[in-house]
XYZ file of C-alpha atoms in Angstrom:
688
model
C 83.314 72.987 126.869
C 80.390 73.117 124.460
C 78.632 75.789 122.447
C 75.087 76.451 121.232
C 73.855 78.395 118.190
C 70.188 79.256 117.687
C 68.904 81.342 114.772
C 65.238 82.218 114.201
C 64.755 83.294 110.584
C 61.561 85.118 109.633
C 60.072 87.808 107.471
C 61.074 91.336 108.506
C 60.176 92.084 112.128
C 59.622 95.729 113.229
C 62.391 97.182 115.461
C 60.434 97.306 118.732
C 59.255 93.707 118.331
C 62.835 92.624 117.586
C 64.128 94.092 120.833
C 61.296 92.591 122.887
C 61.753 89.114 121.399
C 65.546 89.169 121.663
C 65.490 90.258 125.307
C 62.701 87.840 126.259
C 64.399 84.759 124.815
C 67.812 85.806 126.183
C 66.284 86.167 129.641
C 64.844 82.639 129.441
C 68.262 81.251 128.522
C 69.862 83.195 131.388
C 67.357 81.764 133.880
C 67.988 78.253 132.545
C 71.762 78.670 132.959
C 71.343 80.100 136.455
C 69.012 77.286 137.522
C 71.565 74.697 136.393
C 74.529 76.601 137.853
C 76.296 77.330 134.550
C 78.744 79.954 135.797
C 81.087 80.832 132.912
C 78.750 81.044 129.945
C 79.786 83.577 127.290
C 76.922 84.937 125.207
C 76.567 86.768 121.892
C 73.046 87.958 121.089
C 72.081 89.810 117.921
C 69.078 90.767 115.848
C 68.421 91.936 112.307
C 65.062 92.534 110.633
C 64.994 88.852 109.599
C 67.064 87.124 112.281
C 67.209 86.579 116.017
C 70.604 85.071 116.834
C 71.684 83.507 120.151
C 75.151 82.056 120.644
C 76.427 80.609 123.940
C 79.940 79.293 124.610
C 81.626 77.644 127.620
C 78.632 75.405 128.254
C 79.213 72.172 130.193
C 78.565 68.927 128.344
C 76.555 67.388 131.185
C 74.401 68.494 134.101
C 75.205 66.685 137.339
C 72.269 65.916 139.650
C 72.407 64.631 143.222
C 70.318 61.754 144.549
C 67.251 62.983 146.409
C 63.810 62.017 147.674
C 60.862 63.733 145.999
C 57.444 64.000 147.613
C 54.479 63.945 145.265
C 50.716 64.225 145.720
C 48.705 62.481 148.421
C 47.724 58.874 147.912
C 44.286 58.882 146.312
C 44.946 62.110 144.391
C 43.597 62.302 140.822
C 45.559 60.236 138.301
C 46.320 63.420 136.367
C 48.201 64.851 139.371
C 50.221 61.655 139.804
C 51.137 61.513 136.117
C 52.123 65.178 136.268
C 54.486 64.422 139.172
C 56.073 61.561 137.217
C 56.428 63.546 133.993
C 57.738 66.793 135.507
C 60.510 64.938 137.330
C 61.340 62.512 134.464
C 60.547 59.493 136.664
C 59.924 55.849 135.807
C 56.487 54.817 137.186
C 58.236 51.785 138.752
C 60.276 54.120 140.980
C 57.361 55.642 142.918
C 56.222 54.335 146.289
C 53.851 55.240 149.118
C 54.908 56.335 152.587
C 53.082 57.502 155.714
C 53.893 60.978 157.113
C 52.507 63.060 159.980
C 50.332 64.809 157.369
C 49.019 61.639 155.762
C 50.066 59.117 153.152
C 51.985 60.518 150.163
C 53.588 59.264 146.966
C 57.392 59.479 146.962
C 60.209 58.741 144.540
C 63.971 58.386 144.936
C 66.171 59.788 142.202
C 69.666 58.539 141.567
C 72.824 60.544 141.218
C 73.321 60.986 137.496
C 74.622 63.105 134.652
C 72.129 64.494 132.138
C 73.443 65.608 128.731
C 73.042 69.373 128.410
C 71.938 68.927 124.813
C 68.887 66.955 125.981
C 67.821 69.708 128.379
C 68.330 72.381 125.742
C 66.321 70.390 123.207
C 63.516 70.081 125.744
C 63.535 73.730 126.867
C 63.967 75.788 123.686
C 60.394 75.143 122.442
C 59.131 76.361 125.837
C 61.267 79.518 125.571
C 59.827 80.260 122.129
C 56.253 79.377 122.994
C 56.313 81.642 126.057
C 57.412 84.667 124.051
C 55.096 87.640 124.681
C 54.679 89.714 121.518
C 53.113 93.170 121.647
C 51.603 92.326 118.266
C 51.609 88.906 116.641
C 50.036 87.200 113.654
C 49.086 83.820 112.239
C 49.291 82.987 108.572
C 48.115 80.212 106.268
C 46.783 77.134 108.010
C 49.455 77.208 110.730
C 48.671 77.536 114.433
C 51.888 79.427 115.259
C 51.469 83.071 116.301
C 54.676 85.106 115.805
C 55.669 88.728 115.292
C 56.044 88.031 111.570
C 55.966 84.698 109.684
C 58.700 82.432 111.091
C 60.363 80.566 108.205
C 63.073 78.386 109.737
C 64.988 77.507 112.902
C 68.702 76.715 112.923
C 70.014 75.010 116.061
C 73.501 73.552 116.550
C 75.134 72.137 119.671
C 78.832 71.357 119.242
C 78.389 71.464 115.447
C 75.563 68.916 115.586
C 71.946 69.679 114.756
C 69.556 69.660 117.715
C 66.302 68.490 116.128
C 63.133 69.704 117.830
C 59.639 70.558 116.661
C 58.054 73.962 117.106
C 54.552 73.964 115.652
C 54.953 73.238 111.890
C 58.727 73.810 111.902
C 61.581 71.405 112.661
C 64.991 72.792 113.564
C 67.840 72.104 111.125
C 71.428 73.107 110.354
C 70.308 75.434 107.546
C 70.172 79.218 107.336
C 68.933 81.371 104.472
C 70.466 84.288 102.607
C 69.077 86.486 99.856
C 69.125 84.902 96.406
C 68.288 86.375 92.979
C 64.644 85.310 93.131
C 64.178 83.600 96.487
C 66.017 82.884 99.720
C 68.994 80.571 99.242
C 69.570 77.728 101.730
C 73.063 77.296 103.198
C 74.125 74.334 105.364
C 75.972 75.617 108.438
C 78.881 73.705 110.004
C 79.461 75.790 113.134
C 79.299 79.339 114.505
C 82.434 80.497 112.673
C 81.011 79.219 109.393
C 77.661 80.860 110.219
C 79.273 84.283 110.733
C 81.372 83.935 107.566
C 78.288 82.996 105.549
C 76.463 86.135 106.676
C 79.491 88.384 106.238
C 80.086 87.083 102.694
C 76.544 88.136 101.820
C 77.019 91.555 103.503
C 74.569 90.709 106.248
C 75.843 92.670 109.246
C 74.305 90.664 112.072
C 75.979 92.625 114.915
C 73.728 95.522 116.005
C 76.700 97.507 117.336
C 78.557 97.127 114.023
C 75.538 98.390 112.092
C 75.274 101.396 114.412
C 78.975 102.134 113.999
C 78.722 101.939 110.202
C 75.577 104.091 110.008
C 77.015 106.727 112.352
C 80.315 106.844 110.454
C 78.603 107.302 107.073
C 76.223 109.949 108.421
C 79.122 111.914 109.899
C 80.893 111.719 106.538
C 77.823 113.189 104.809
C 77.556 115.984 107.359
C 81.222 116.918 107.063
C 81.039 117.129 103.266
C 77.918 119.296 103.341
C 78.718 121.597 106.319
C 75.626 120.323 108.119
C 74.647 118.941 111.488
C 72.101 116.295 112.344
C 68.839 116.793 114.184
C 69.782 114.338 116.948
C 67.243 111.614 117.681
C 68.662 108.542 119.423
C 65.312 106.764 119.367
C 65.186 107.075 115.576
C 68.794 105.868 115.276
C 67.950 102.773 117.315
C 64.967 102.052 115.061
C 66.960 102.521 111.862
C 69.716 100.185 113.085
C 67.114 97.426 113.335
C 65.524 98.151 109.951
C 68.482 97.055 107.838
C 70.966 94.173 107.510
C 73.364 95.963 105.143
C 72.971 99.690 105.860
C 73.524 102.183 103.059
C 73.266 105.906 103.890
C 71.730 108.172 101.229
C 71.076 111.915 101.065
C 67.842 113.265 99.619
C 66.291 116.689 99.172
C 62.924 118.444 98.984
C 61.683 121.809 97.727
C 62.971 124.816 99.687
C 59.447 126.201 99.737
C 58.524 123.565 102.337
C 60.971 125.201 104.778
C 58.295 127.860 105.346
C 56.327 125.260 107.320
C 56.839 125.077 111.117
C 60.076 123.251 111.939
C 58.369 120.754 114.217
C 56.000 119.799 111.406
C 58.881 119.156 109.012
C 60.874 117.185 111.588
C 57.922 115.021 112.612
C 57.078 114.248 108.981
C 60.655 113.208 108.248
C 61.562 111.416 111.464
C 58.333 109.882 112.715
C 56.449 109.176 109.505
C 59.363 108.397 107.172
C 62.247 107.555 109.539
C 64.518 110.084 107.845
C 67.122 112.177 109.651
C 66.540 115.908 109.226
C 69.559 118.186 108.775
C 70.529 121.699 109.886
C 73.009 124.238 108.610
C 76.164 124.278 110.703
C 76.240 128.088 110.379
C 72.779 129.221 111.537
C 71.440 125.866 112.875
C 68.281 126.205 110.767
C 66.709 123.254 108.950
C 67.832 122.781 105.370
C 66.005 121.070 102.521
C 68.004 117.838 102.791
C 67.491 114.613 104.692
C 69.364 111.377 105.322
C 67.760 107.967 104.839
C 69.269 104.572 105.676
C 68.349 101.816 103.209
C 69.131 98.131 102.856
C 70.864 97.955 99.462
C 72.876 99.937 96.934
C 70.954 102.647 95.105
C 71.288 101.817 91.411
C 70.698 104.914 89.234
C 69.315 106.859 92.249
C 65.998 105.006 92.031
C 65.708 104.502 95.801
C 66.425 108.095 96.782
C 64.079 109.428 94.101
C 61.326 107.184 95.427
C 61.893 108.448 98.962
C 61.867 112.051 97.751
C 58.524 111.481 96.000
C 56.977 110.027 99.160
C 58.253 112.887 101.331
C 57.085 115.502 98.824
C 53.587 114.004 98.867
C 53.463 114.105 102.656
C 54.783 117.657 102.868
C 52.343 118.800 100.184
C 49.455 117.501 102.316
C 50.934 119.168 105.403
C 51.312 122.474 103.547
C 47.698 122.324 102.343
C 46.369 121.876 105.885
C 48.773 124.526 107.232
C 47.548 127.131 104.752
C 43.958 126.207 105.526
C 44.231 126.189 109.345
C 46.645 129.029 110.130
C 44.123 131.752 109.308
C 41.141 130.139 111.059
C 40.452 132.416 114.036
C 41.421 130.578 117.233
C 38.846 132.433 119.336
C 36.076 131.357 116.960
C 37.400 127.782 116.964
C 36.893 127.536 120.746
C 33.126 126.985 120.399
C 33.832 123.868 118.285
C 35.381 122.292 121.380
C 31.811 121.797 122.613
C 31.623 118.877 120.201
C 34.667 117.104 121.670
C 34.145 115.178 124.913
C 36.876 115.616 127.514
C 35.484 112.749 129.584
C 31.957 111.424 129.814
C 31.273 112.679 133.341
C 33.452 115.803 133.098
C 31.957 117.600 130.130
C 33.446 118.745 126.846
C 36.827 120.257 126.055
C 35.024 123.595 125.909
C 33.907 123.083 129.524
C 37.485 122.220 130.452
C 38.901 125.392 128.879
C 36.395 127.493 130.831
C 37.511 125.855 134.083
C 41.170 126.340 133.143
C 40.492 130.023 132.412
C 38.983 130.625 135.867
C 41.800 128.808 137.670
C 44.519 130.446 135.547
C 43.083 133.849 136.476
C 43.255 132.897 140.173
C 46.860 131.675 139.862
C 47.862 134.788 137.887
C 46.941 136.990 140.858
C 49.101 134.899 143.187
C 52.248 134.791 141.031
C 51.942 138.378 139.760
C 51.195 137.448 136.155
C 49.265 139.460 133.545
C 45.756 138.310 134.365
C 44.094 139.226 131.052
C 46.782 137.471 129.017
C 46.564 134.375 131.228
C 42.795 134.211 130.661
C 43.176 134.606 126.884
C 45.846 131.888 126.718
C 43.729 129.541 128.835
C 40.648 130.143 126.672
C 42.367 129.211 123.398
C 44.922 126.650 124.668
C 42.931 123.709 123.254
C 41.564 125.415 120.120
C 44.094 123.797 117.768
C 42.598 120.376 118.562
C 39.776 121.053 116.077
C 42.226 121.757 113.222
C 42.845 119.349 110.346
C 46.591 119.564 110.926
C 46.436 118.354 114.538
C 44.083 115.627 113.315
C 46.865 114.466 110.981
C 49.692 115.174 113.444
C 48.278 114.685 116.984
C 51.819 114.682 118.408
C 51.967 118.415 117.620
C 48.964 119.503 119.687
C 49.828 122.787 121.346
C 52.874 123.297 119.119
C 50.688 123.979 116.086
C 48.387 126.104 118.251
C 51.405 128.256 119.083
C 52.151 128.834 115.393
C 48.483 129.552 114.619
C 48.489 132.163 117.422
C 51.654 133.835 116.106
C 50.185 133.965 112.591
C 47.055 135.611 114.019
C 48.916 138.325 115.919
C 48.752 137.071 119.512
C 51.720 137.968 121.712
C 54.611 135.515 121.860
C 53.923 134.909 125.589
C 50.336 133.823 124.843
C 51.486 131.707 121.891
C 54.151 130.008 124.028
C 51.559 129.252 126.711
C 49.480 127.298 124.172
C 52.480 125.120 123.381
C 53.999 124.920 126.857
C 50.878 124.188 128.916
C 51.295 120.471 128.125
C 54.803 120.498 129.628
C 56.488 118.657 131.184
C 55.465 115.502 129.307
C 58.179 113.233 130.741
C 60.562 113.287 133.724
C 63.418 114.629 131.579
C 61.272 117.196 129.747
C 61.661 120.920 130.399
C 59.075 122.839 132.444
C 57.374 126.115 131.434
C 59.343 129.182 132.536
C 57.222 132.141 131.403
C 54.541 133.221 133.888
C 51.584 132.910 131.494
C 52.730 129.419 130.492
C 53.092 128.477 134.169
C 49.553 129.610 135.057
C 47.908 127.703 132.196
C 50.053 124.574 132.697
C 49.234 124.434 136.415
C 45.533 125.085 135.794
C 45.301 122.340 133.158
C 47.008 119.716 135.320
C 45.093 120.599 138.494
C 41.838 120.420 136.527
C 42.803 116.869 135.494
C 43.462 115.775 139.084
C 40.344 117.395 140.558
C 38.070 116.055 137.835
C 39.169 112.434 137.861
C 39.607 112.165 141.640
C 36.234 113.876 142.059
C 34.449 111.147 140.086
C 36.534 108.368 141.667
C 38.565 107.607 138.533
C 41.804 107.368 140.496
C 45.068 105.646 139.512
C 45.749 102.184 140.914
C 49.093 100.536 141.602
C 49.096 99.027 138.099
C 46.981 101.413 136.000
C 46.952 105.141 135.338
C 44.900 105.545 132.143
C 44.511 109.325 132.481
C 48.209 109.998 133.231
C 47.429 111.551 136.620
C 50.862 110.648 137.982
C 52.356 112.638 135.128
C 50.066 115.582 135.944
C 51.043 115.455 139.622
C 54.762 115.270 138.906
C 54.381 118.087 136.383
C 52.746 120.321 138.996
C 55.519 119.595 141.497
C 58.308 120.252 139.016
C 56.726 123.499 137.793
C 56.399 124.797 141.364
C 59.849 123.675 142.499
C 61.875 124.610 139.414
C 60.189 128.028 139.215
C 60.511 128.579 143.005
C 56.781 129.208 143.486
C 55.307 129.121 146.999
C 51.586 128.494 146.715
C 48.876 126.588 148.591
C 47.864 123.629 146.456
C 44.715 123.164 148.523
C 43.539 126.648 147.523
C 44.015 125.763 143.856
C 42.131 122.488 144.313
C 39.225 124.289 145.983
C 39.090 126.882 143.201
C 39.026 124.114 140.599
C 36.351 122.254 142.554
C 34.112 125.331 142.519
C 34.343 125.486 138.715
C 33.271 121.851 138.442
C 30.354 122.472 140.815
C 29.338 125.582 138.843
C 29.122 123.334 135.771
C 26.995 120.911 137.835
C 29.454 118.042 137.585
C 28.579 115.324 140.093
C 31.666 115.186 142.334
C 30.678 111.956 144.060
C 33.977 111.505 145.954
C 33.631 113.764 149.025
C 37.221 113.057 150.155
C 38.939 113.897 146.877
C 40.798 116.986 148.211
C 42.567 114.970 150.910
C 43.176 112.121 148.457
C 44.774 114.459 145.907
C 47.070 115.954 148.560
C 48.080 112.455 149.711
C 48.655 111.459 146.086
C 50.769 114.577 145.525
C 52.803 113.937 148.667
C 53.559 110.373 147.535
C 54.814 111.707 144.183
C 56.753 114.377 146.092
C 58.525 111.721 148.161
C 59.560 109.875 145.001
C 60.860 113.104 143.479
C 62.955 113.766 146.600
C 64.343 110.217 146.658
C 65.349 110.584 143.007
C 67.440 113.563 144.145
C 69.301 111.311 146.608
C 67.718 112.834 149.714
C 67.707 110.561 152.747
C 64.339 108.855 153.368
C 64.503 109.612 157.113
C 64.977 113.329 156.380
C 61.927 113.270 154.093
C 59.813 111.534 156.740
C 61.010 113.848 159.522
C 59.602 116.902 157.732
C 56.499 115.381 156.141
C 55.321 113.144 159.010
C 53.422 115.809 160.944
C 53.468 118.540 158.303
C 50.186 120.055 157.216
C 51.821 122.289 154.639
C 50.683 122.067 151.012
C 53.352 124.511 149.825
C 55.580 122.002 148.064
C 58.306 124.428 147.041
C 58.818 125.506 150.676
C 58.796 121.862 151.769
C 61.311 120.988 149.061
C 63.634 123.810 150.129
C 63.405 122.815 153.790
C 64.020 119.114 153.159
C 66.887 119.679 150.737
C 68.653 122.127 153.063
C 68.039 119.953 156.123
C 69.532 116.987 154.268
C 72.642 119.103 153.692
C 72.907 120.609 157.203
C 72.633 117.218 158.928
C 76.120 116.374 157.662
C 77.576 119.409 159.478
C 78.576 119.777 163.140
C 75.306 121.592 163.845
C 73.363 118.666 162.416
C 75.240 116.119 164.499
C 74.806 118.218 167.672
C 71.048 118.561 167.122
C 70.658 114.780 166.745
C 72.825 114.139 169.812
C 70.808 116.540 172.015
C 67.461 115.151 170.870
C 68.454 111.504 171.308
C 69.926 112.142 174.770
C 66.777 113.889 175.987
C 64.342 111.379 174.479
C 66.288 108.470 175.975
C 65.962 109.998 179.458
C 62.264 110.686 178.883
C 61.598 107.124 177.698
C 63.305 105.635 180.757
C 61.635 107.980 183.237
C 58.127 107.720 181.772
C 57.983 104.075 182.809
C 57.992 105.090 186.480
C 55.979 108.275 186.027
C 52.249 107.810 186.436
C 51.319 111.258 185.091
C 51.210 112.553 181.522
C 53.745 115.157 180.389
C 52.619 118.348 178.613
C 55.866 120.297 178.245
C 54.781 122.923 180.766
C 57.508 123.308 183.448
C 56.895 125.482 186.514
C 59.778 127.929 187.089
C 58.875 128.145 190.786
C 60.119 124.557 191.152
C 63.486 125.267 189.514
C 66.393 124.764 191.936
C 69.386 125.240 189.621
C 70.508 127.991 187.259
C 70.927 125.349 184.535
C 67.151 124.826 184.520
C 66.505 128.536 183.967
C 69.229 128.830 181.341
C 67.823 125.875 179.387
C 64.282 127.293 179.495
C 65.555 130.669 178.272
C 67.250 128.932 175.354
C 64.038 127.045 174.535
C 62.043 130.287 174.589
C 64.597 131.908 172.287
C 63.987 129.131 169.756
C 60.208 129.386 170.099
C 60.444 133.139 169.522
C 62.455 132.390 166.369
C 59.568 130.208 165.125
C 57.231 133.233 165.185
C 59.286 134.863 162.427
C 57.599 134.303 159.017
C 58.940 131.129 157.405
C 60.202 132.995 154.340
C 62.484 135.092 156.579
C 64.179 132.238 158.433
C 66.471 129.638 156.923
C 67.036 125.996 157.788
C 70.649 126.845 158.600
C 69.584 129.514 161.117
C 67.083 127.210 162.804
C 69.489 124.280 163.008
C 72.169 126.583 164.431
C 69.767 127.648 167.191
C 68.790 124.042 167.939
C 72.442 122.974 167.973
C 73.139 125.836 170.381
C 71.192 123.975 173.076
C 73.910 121.323 173.351
C 76.050 123.240 175.830
C 72.998 124.069 177.980
C 71.784 120.458 177.898
C 75.236 119.105 178.785
C 75.473 121.446 181.800
C 71.904 120.560 182.772
C 72.700 116.851 182.938
C 76.063 117.493 184.640
C 74.568 119.570 187.458
C 70.896 118.620 187.718
C 69.552 115.279 188.894
C 66.511 114.582 186.734
C 65.173 111.679 188.785
C 64.958 113.663 191.999
C 63.555 111.946 195.115
C 60.840 114.602 195.147
C 58.285 113.387 192.592
C 57.031 116.926 191.912
C 60.527 118.232 191.124
C 61.289 115.128 189.055
C 58.154 115.621 186.971
C 58.940 119.324 186.505
C 62.395 118.540 185.147
C 60.896 115.965 182.793
C 58.397 118.638 181.671
C 61.368 120.870 180.820
C 63.019 118.131 178.755
C 59.688 117.312 177.122
C 59.257 120.986 176.189
C 62.721 120.948 174.622
C 61.844 117.885 172.506
C 58.495 119.426 171.508
C 60.351 122.544 170.409
C 62.673 120.448 168.265
C 59.706 118.526 166.813
C 58.016 121.771 165.830
C 60.712 122.068 163.180
C 61.037 118.395 162.203
C 60.233 115.040 163.781
C 63.737 114.171 164.920
C 62.607 110.759 166.161
C 62.544 109.680 162.497
C 66.266 110.193 162.029
C 68.462 107.129 161.777
C 71.636 107.545 163.805
């Protein structure tokens, strides 16, 4: 068996671009192996800031092809098409011939059974793999035509220890790699993969991503243990740092304790996002301490590296402190008017207009969920005020969070301050939802305002695009309602929001936006339910004919129904419904009249008919009880209780009586039973 080594050596590539490139090229190799039926290939794929490494073992030496007849373009087709057919199939022009078919005269060629050296196919395909690489960001340099994530310096390619020479733009592949030298990169001739790994290891180039992670994690844990600290966990940052270094060295730095007076989130963002440092907490009180961990690429001689990092962090924190001192005392209420100068969206007014709409809707919601109305209105009015601050301008990721701290500094209640921060939540599917009532009212109002505004002006999401994150808004609304157990009519909230837009004379050109929003919400709701492993047929059975826009009640019903269906009651309900509908389907073919579910008791001839009707009426009486007072379990128990009555009905009553009037009346009774079942859920949707 053969092996292949490919190394792409470049200037330092950012972590996200590394991952994209590595995965893209690896996928192309995998498709190539699958196409050629290479079944036992063993792969090793690595990346460092300067290297993308692909190693494949257990490759066959040759590719076996069977003899076959290939049909090409029609006779008379453009010469370019004919040449393309010849080239793409590696044909000799002498081998093509013409032949008549029922669809006209075509060019054909017969290929022979043969063995193609794998090395030839690899040599031909690798340039295509590289050229098809989709970079998020790429660059050209000098006079070269090649666009790459960062300047590509060399390509090493060996197959069974032999160089595979191919051209890729201005570069030709060789058997040479490069390692750091005193002044410039040093060239090293590589014999095979074992020699390649030894060469890198000897120069302390840790090419294995997992090994670098293990080393970094081990050294960080050692630091923490010595200093009685714990790390501010950030797996995304760890993944980035792993791909920033080839020989990771973990260092500990510090900054002035005075900076700890700044909001924690501001400190953490400055360290982690802007500098890629790990922030640290005391193991005793879990508060941030004035130390950080940085991972660098070489030994720190005389502490020069850590001192440089400390200087950079101090400069950033000094700027942050300046803006904090300036902004924290600027009255949030007075800042609201400045929102008039910030456009929310061209057709939807300014951010000031948006906050006024949010305030009105938050007040409406507050009444429904028994929240402090005045506090909800205050929180809604100032929830966007921090957007005009210098600090949010520098740290846009902290919108809302900084507003919360400004509000606390200015004496607002903690509930109002939390609402400013929490009204953006949840940001992602794993993010927490607001739990305090004021936060809930403002968060719902903000997200509903987004949906109503953009649907109202026909700026709706498509299957591929959602530039205004309306899916996120919809899912956020659903999660807030469900996780806080809030029963509320979404249509009422939409109408209230619509009135605010109309009051501001916004041209709501889409007259069907209310129905479209509810449909959009229901689609998101279905996805949410499926993510919770609820059966699709259960979801459809409840939602198919439902006109409810109370998503918490729907969620509770669907989730409980999904559970009850596994019980004896659930199985009995399905059995009764299927038995009755089967009889109805068979009998309707002969019946020339429509059924309405309105049996006439005068035509009853058996006690079983009366008993079944009484049971149906008992269930219908149960439906008149307010929904909040009846459970799914109670309803399903009542429906399941019809089984004995239905069994006796079919045992003692002949449905298809010779008397057409009596036959129809008995079918009306069965139809009424099915209608009664369907009033709870459409049981025809259930898969047996």
